[in-house]
Every structure is written in structure tokens, then in C-alpha cells.
mmCIF file of C-alpha atoms in Angstrom:
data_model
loop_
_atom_site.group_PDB
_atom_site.id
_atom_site.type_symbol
_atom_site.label_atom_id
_atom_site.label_comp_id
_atom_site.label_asym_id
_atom_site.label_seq_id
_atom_site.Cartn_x
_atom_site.Cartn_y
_atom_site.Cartn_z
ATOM 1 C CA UNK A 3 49.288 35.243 -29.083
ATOM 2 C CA UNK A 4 47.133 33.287 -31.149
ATOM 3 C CA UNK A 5 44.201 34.726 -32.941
ATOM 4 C CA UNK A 6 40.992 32.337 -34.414
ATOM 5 C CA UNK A 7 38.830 33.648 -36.983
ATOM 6 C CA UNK A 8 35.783 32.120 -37.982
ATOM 7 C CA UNK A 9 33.198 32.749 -41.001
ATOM 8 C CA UNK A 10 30.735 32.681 -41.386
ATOM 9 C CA UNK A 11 28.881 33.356 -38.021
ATOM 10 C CA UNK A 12 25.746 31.673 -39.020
ATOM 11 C CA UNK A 13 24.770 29.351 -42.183
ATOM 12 C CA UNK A 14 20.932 28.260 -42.935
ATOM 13 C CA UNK A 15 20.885 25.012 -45.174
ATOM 14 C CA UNK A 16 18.563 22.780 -46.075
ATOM 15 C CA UNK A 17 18.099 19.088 -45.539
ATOM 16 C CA UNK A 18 20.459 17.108 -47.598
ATOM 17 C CA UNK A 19 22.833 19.750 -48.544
ATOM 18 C CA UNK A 20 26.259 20.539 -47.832
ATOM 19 C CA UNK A 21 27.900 22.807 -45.232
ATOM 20 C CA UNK A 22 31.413 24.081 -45.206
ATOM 21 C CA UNK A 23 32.577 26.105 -42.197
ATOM 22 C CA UNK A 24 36.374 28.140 -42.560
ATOM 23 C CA UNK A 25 38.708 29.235 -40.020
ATOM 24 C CA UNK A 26 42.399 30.848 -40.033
ATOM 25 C CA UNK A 27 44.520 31.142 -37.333
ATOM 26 C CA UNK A 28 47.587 33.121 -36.732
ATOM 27 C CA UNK A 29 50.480 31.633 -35.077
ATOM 28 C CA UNK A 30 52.410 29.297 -37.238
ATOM 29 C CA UNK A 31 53.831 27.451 -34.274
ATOM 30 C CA UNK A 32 50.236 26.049 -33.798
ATOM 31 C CA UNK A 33 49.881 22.603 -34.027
ATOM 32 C CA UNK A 34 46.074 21.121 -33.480
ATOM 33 C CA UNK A 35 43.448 21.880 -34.851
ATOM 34 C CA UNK A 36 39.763 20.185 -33.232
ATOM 35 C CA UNK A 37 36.183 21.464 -34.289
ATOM 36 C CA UNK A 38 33.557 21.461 -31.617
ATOM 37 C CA UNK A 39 29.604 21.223 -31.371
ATOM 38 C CA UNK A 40 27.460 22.554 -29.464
ATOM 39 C CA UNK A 41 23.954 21.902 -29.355
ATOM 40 C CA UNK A 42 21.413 24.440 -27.715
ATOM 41 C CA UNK A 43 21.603 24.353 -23.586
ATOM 42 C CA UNK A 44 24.458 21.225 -23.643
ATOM 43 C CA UNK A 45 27.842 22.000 -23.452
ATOM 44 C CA UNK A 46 30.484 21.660 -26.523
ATOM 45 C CA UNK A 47 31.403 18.432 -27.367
ATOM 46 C CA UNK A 48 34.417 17.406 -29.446
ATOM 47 C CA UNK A 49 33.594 16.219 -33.304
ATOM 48 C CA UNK A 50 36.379 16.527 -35.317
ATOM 49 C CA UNK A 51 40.546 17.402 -35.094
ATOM 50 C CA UNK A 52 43.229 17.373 -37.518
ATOM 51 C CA UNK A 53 47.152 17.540 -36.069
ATOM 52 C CA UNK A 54 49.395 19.488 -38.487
ATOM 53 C CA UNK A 55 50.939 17.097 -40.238
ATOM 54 C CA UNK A 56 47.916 15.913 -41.467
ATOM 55 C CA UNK A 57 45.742 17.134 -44.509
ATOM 56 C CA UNK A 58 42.356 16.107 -44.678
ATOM 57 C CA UNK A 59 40.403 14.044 -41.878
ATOM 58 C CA UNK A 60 37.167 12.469 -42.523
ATOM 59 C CA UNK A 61 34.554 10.739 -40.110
ATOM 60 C CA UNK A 62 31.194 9.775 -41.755
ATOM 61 C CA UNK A 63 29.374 12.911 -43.433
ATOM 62 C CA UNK A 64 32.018 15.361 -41.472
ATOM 63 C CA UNK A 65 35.826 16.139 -42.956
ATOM 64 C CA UNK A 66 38.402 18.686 -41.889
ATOM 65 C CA UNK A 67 41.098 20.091 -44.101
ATOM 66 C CA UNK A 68 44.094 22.032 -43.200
ATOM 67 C CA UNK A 69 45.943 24.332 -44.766
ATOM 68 C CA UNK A 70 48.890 25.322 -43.024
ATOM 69 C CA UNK A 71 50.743 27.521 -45.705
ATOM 70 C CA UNK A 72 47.711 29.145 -46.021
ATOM 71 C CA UNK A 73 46.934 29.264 -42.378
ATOM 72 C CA UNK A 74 43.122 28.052 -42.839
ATOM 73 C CA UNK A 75 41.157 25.006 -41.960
ATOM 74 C CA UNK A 76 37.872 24.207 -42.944
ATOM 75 C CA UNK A 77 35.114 21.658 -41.700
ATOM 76 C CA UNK A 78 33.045 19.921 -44.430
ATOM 77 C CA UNK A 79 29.701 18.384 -43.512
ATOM 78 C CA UNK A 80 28.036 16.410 -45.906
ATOM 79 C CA UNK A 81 23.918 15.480 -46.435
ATOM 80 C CA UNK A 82 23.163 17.467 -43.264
ATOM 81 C CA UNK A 83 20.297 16.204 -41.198
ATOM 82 C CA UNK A 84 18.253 18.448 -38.583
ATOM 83 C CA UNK A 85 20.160 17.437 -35.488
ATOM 84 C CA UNK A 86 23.625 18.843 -37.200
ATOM 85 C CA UNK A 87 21.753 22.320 -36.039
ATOM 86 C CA UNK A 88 23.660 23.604 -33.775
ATOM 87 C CA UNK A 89 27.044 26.015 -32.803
ATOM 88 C CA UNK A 90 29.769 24.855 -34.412
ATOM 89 C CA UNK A 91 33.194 26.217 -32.900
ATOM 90 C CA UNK A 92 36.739 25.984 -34.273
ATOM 91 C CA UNK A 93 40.237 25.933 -32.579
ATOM 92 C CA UNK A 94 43.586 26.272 -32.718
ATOM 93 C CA UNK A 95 46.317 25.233 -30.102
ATOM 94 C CA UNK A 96 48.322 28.202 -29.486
ATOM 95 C CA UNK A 97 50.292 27.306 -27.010
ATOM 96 C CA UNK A 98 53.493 24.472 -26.376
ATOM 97 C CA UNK A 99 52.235 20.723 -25.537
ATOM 98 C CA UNK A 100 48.774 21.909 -26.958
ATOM 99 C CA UNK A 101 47.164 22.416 -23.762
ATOM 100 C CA UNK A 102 45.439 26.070 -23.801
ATOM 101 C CA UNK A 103 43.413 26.004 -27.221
ATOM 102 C CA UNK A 104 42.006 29.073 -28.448
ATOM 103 C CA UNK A 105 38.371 29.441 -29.968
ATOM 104 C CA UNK A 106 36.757 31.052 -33.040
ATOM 105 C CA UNK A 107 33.868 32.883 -32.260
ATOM 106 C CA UNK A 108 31.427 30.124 -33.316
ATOM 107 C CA UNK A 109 28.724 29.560 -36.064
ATOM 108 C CA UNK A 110 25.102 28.936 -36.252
ATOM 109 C CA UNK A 111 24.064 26.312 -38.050
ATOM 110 C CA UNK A 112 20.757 26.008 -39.037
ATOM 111 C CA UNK A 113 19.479 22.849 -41.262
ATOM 112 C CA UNK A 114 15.995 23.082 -42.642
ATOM 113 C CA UNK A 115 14.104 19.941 -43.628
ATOM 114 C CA UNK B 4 33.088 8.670 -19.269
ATOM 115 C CA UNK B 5 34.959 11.443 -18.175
ATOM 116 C CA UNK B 6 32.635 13.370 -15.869
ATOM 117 C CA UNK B 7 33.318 16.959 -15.693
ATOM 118 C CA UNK B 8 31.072 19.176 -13.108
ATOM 119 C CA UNK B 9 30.274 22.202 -11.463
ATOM 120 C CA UNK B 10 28.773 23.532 -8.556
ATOM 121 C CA UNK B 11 26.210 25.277 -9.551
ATOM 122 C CA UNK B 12 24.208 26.022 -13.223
ATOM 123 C CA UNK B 13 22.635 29.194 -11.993
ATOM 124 C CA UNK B 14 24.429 31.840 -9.998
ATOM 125 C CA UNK B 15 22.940 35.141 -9.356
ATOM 126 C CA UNK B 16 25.321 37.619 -7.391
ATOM 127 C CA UNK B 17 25.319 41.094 -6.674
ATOM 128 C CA UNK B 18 28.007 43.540 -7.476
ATOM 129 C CA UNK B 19 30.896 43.766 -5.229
ATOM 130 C CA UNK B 20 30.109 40.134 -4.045
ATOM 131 C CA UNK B 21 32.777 37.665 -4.147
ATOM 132 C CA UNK B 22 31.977 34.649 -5.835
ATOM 133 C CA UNK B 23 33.465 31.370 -6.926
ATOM 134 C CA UNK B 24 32.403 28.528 -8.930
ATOM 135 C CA UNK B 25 34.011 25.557 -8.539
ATOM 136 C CA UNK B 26 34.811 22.543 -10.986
ATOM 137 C CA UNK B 27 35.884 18.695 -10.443
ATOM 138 C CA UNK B 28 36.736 16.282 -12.510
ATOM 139 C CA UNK B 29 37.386 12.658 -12.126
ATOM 140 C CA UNK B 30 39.439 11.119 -14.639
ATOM 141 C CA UNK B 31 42.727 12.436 -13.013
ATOM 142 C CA UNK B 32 43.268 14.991 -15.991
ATOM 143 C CA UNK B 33 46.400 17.163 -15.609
ATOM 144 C CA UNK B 34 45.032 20.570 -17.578
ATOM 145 C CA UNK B 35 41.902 22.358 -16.307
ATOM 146 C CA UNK B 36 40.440 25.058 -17.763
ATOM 147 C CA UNK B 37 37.869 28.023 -17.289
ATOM 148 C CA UNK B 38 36.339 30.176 -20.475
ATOM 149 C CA UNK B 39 33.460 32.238 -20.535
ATOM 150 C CA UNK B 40 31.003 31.994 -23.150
ATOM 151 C CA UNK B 41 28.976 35.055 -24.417
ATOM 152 C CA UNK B 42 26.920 35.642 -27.558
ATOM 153 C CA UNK B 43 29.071 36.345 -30.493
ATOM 154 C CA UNK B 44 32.079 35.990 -28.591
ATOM 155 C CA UNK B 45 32.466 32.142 -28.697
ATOM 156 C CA UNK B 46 34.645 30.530 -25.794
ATOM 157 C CA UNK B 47 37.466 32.732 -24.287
ATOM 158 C CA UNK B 48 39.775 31.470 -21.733
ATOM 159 C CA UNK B 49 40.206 33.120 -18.751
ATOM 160 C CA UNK B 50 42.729 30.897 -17.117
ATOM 161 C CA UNK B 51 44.406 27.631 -17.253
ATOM 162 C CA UNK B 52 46.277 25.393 -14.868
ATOM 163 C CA UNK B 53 48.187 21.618 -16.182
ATOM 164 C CA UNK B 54 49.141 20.956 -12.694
ATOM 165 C CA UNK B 55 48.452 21.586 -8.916
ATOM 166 C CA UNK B 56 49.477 24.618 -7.754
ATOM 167 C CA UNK B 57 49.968 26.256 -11.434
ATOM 168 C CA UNK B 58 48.245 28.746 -13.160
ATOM 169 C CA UNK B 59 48.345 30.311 -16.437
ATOM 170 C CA UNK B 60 46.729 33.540 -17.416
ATOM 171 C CA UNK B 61 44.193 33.265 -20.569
ATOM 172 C CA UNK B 62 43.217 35.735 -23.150
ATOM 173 C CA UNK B 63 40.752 38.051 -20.438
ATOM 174 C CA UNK B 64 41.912 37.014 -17.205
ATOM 175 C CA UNK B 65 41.698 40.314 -15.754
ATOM 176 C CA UNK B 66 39.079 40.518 -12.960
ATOM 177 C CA UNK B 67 39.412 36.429 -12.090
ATOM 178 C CA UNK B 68 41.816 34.618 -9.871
ATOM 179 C CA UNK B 69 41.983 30.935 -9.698
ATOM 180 C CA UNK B 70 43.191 28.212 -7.453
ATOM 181 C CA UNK B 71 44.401 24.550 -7.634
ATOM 182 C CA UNK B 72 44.580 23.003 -4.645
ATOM 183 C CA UNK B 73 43.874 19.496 -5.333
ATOM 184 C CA UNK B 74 44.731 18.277 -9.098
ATOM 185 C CA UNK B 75 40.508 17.092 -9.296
ATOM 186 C CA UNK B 76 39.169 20.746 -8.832
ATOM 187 C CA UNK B 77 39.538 24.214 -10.270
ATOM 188 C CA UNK B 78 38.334 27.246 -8.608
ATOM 189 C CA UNK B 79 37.341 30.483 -10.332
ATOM 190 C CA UNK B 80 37.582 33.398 -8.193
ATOM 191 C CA UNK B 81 35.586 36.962 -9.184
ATOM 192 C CA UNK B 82 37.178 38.925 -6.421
ATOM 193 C CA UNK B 83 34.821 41.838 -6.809
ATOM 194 C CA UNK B 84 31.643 40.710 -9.066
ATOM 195 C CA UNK B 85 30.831 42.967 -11.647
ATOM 196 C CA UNK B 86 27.967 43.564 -13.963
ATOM 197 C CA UNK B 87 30.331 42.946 -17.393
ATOM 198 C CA UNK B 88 30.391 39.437 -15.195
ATOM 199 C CA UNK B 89 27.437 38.234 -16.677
ATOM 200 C CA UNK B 90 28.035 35.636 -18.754
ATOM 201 C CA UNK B 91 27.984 31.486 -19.216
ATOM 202 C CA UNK B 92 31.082 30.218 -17.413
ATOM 203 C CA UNK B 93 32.617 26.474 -18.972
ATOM 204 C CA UNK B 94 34.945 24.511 -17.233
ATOM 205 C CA UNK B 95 37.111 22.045 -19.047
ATOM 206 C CA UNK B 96 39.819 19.124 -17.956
ATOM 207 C CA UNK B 97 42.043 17.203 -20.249
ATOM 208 C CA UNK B 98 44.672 14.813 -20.359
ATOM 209 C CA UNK B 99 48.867 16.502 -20.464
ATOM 210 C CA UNK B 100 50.371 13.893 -22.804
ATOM 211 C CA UNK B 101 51.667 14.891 -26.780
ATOM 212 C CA UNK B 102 49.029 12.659 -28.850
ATOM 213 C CA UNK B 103 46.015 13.619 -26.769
ATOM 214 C CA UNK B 104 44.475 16.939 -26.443
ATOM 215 C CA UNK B 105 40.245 16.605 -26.776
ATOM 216 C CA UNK B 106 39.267 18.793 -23.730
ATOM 217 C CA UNK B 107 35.907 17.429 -21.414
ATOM 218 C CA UNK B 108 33.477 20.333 -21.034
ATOM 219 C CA UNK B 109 31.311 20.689 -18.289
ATOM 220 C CA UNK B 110 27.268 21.721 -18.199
ATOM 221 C CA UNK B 111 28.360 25.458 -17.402
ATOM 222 C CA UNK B 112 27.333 27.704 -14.843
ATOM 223 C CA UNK B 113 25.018 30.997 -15.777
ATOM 224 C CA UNK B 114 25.893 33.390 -13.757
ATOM 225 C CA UNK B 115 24.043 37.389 -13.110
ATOM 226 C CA UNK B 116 25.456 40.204 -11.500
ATOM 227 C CA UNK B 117 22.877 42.515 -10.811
#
């Protein structure tokens, strides 16, 4: 099945600078890609997806590339702030239709002002 | 909004119990999910289900069952509660159609096996 990896597990910034978050998956079949965030004691909320035949994705100060020779997609956020401080978690769809998506294993992100 | 819930955000059980949390959603969403969320882990799924009566086995479904009774609510079972149970359980609905595939999350239930 499909396997997530995620790196790194936690990233300390500071106020203003840039933060760049990479994932690969395994399964070539797979198809979406969505980034979420979490925030401490709320549940993950969606920020950010790219589809496969797509290969970059911006929204504001966040972006999303894909590589799918490669197998990697990355999450790009720009002149972080404070409340971008939280667990940032990528995915992959690894099965048909897109409905079971499978998770990285999450990273911290701390932004310092 | 979609509005995603479950029964309870605290559980404490103890070993051997059987317990199940519950989770309803009410945007008529076809898929329902249930991960569990531990430290270093990030989210793994457990089980899935994109229609009543249907069930999918996740990445650790061992130790769960699930049912679907009604397509608004999605039961996870823990047959025989067991310490290694401990963890943050998420629930999660979204829509079955090709161009749409965010899932809803909702507030989670902690629950302890002692």
C-alpha cells in the first residue's frame, strides 16, 4: 500500500522567514496530494492540495509543488507569522476515487517572533 | 459548515471493556473515516466506510470493528480495550465524487485504558 514520508519532524523559524516542508510517497497510482494544519488542541484542518496533473499551487504566503517523477511534494510557506505554529501534516491518496488518504507523520512548526 | 462530531472528547476505559465512540456528520457525506493520532505517529487510519453498510480495513485496523448503520454516523468498536488503546481518536466525513476529496475532521476523542 501506500507509504508517506515526511521530513523534517519539527522546524523552528523565525518571524518573517521561510519554511519549506517535503514529503514522498510511494505508490505511483496516487493521485492527490492535500497538506493539513493542525493547531494545538483543534483538530486538522485542510490548507493546501495539489491533484497530479498539476505542478505548483499557490494560495497567499503558502505553495505546494509536486513532483511526480520524483515522487515528492513539498509545501512552501512564505513570511511566516506566529499563528503558522502549528503541526503541519502531508498526504497522499492511495487508494481508487481518492477516498482513504494516507498521512505523513507530521511536523512541528515552530515560528519565533 | 460541515459539522463533524463525536460523542465524547474524554473517554477513560478499563482493559477488557468494550467501548465505542461514535461519530455523525451532517452534510450527507458518503466516506467516513476513523484514524488514531499518537505522538510521532501522525494520523493512521484504522478503517473507512464510502457507503452504508461498507467497510474498508485501514493501515492498523486490527483490534477495531466498525459499523455503518445509517450513512450520518460511524461507529468505532474496541471489542476488548487495551492499554496500547490509548491514544487521540479523529473521525472524518467527506464527499464520494472525482473533483472533491478535502476530508471534515472532527474535535477528537482522548481516550485511556487503564
Amino acid at each position: 500500500g501506500e507509504n508517506v514520508e515526511q521530513h523534517p519532524s519539527t522546524l523552528s523559524v523565525q518571524e518573517g522567514d521561510s519554511a519549506v516542508i517535503k514529503c514522498t510517497y510511494s505508490d505511483s497510482a496516487s493521485n492527490y496530494f492535500p497538506w493539513y494544519k493542525q493547531e494545538l488542541g483543534k483538530r486538522p484542518q485542510l490548507i493546501i492540495d495539489i491533484r497530479s496533473n498539476v505542478g505548483e499551487k499557490k494560495d497567499q504566503r503558502i505553495a505546494v509543488t509536486l513532483n511526480k517523477t520524483a515522487k515528492h511534494f513539498s509545501l512552501h510557506i512564505t513570511e511566516t507569522q506566529p499563528e503558522d505554529s502549528a503541526v503541519y501534516f502531508c498526504a497522499a491518496a492511495g487508494r481508487q476515487a481518492g477516498t482513504a488518504l494516507i498521512f505523513g507523520k507530521g511536523t512541528t512548526l515552530s515560528v519565533s517572533s | 459548515d460541515v459539522k463533524v462530531t463525536q460523542s465524547s472528547r474524554y473517554l477513560v476505559k478499563r482493559t477488557g471493556e468494550k467501548v465505542f465512540l461514535e461519530c455523525v456528520q451532517d452534510m450527507d457525506h458518503e466516506n467516513m473515516f476513523w484514524y488514531r493520532q499518537d505522538p510521532g505517529l501522525g494520523l493512521r487510519l484504522i478503517y473507512f466506510s464510502y457507503d452504508v453498510k461498507m467497510k474498508e480495513k485501514g493501515d492498523i485496523p486490527e483490534g477495531y470493528s466498525v459499523s455503518r448503520e445509517k450513512k450520518e454516523r460511524f461507529s468505532l468498536i474496541l471489542e476488548s480495550a487495551s492499554t496500547n488503546q490509548t491514544s487521540m481518536y479523529l473521525c472524518a466525513s467527506s464527499v464520494l465524487a472525482a473533483q472533491t476529496y478535502e476530508q471534515y475532521f472532527g474535535p477528537g476523542t482522548r481516550l485511556t485504558v487503564t
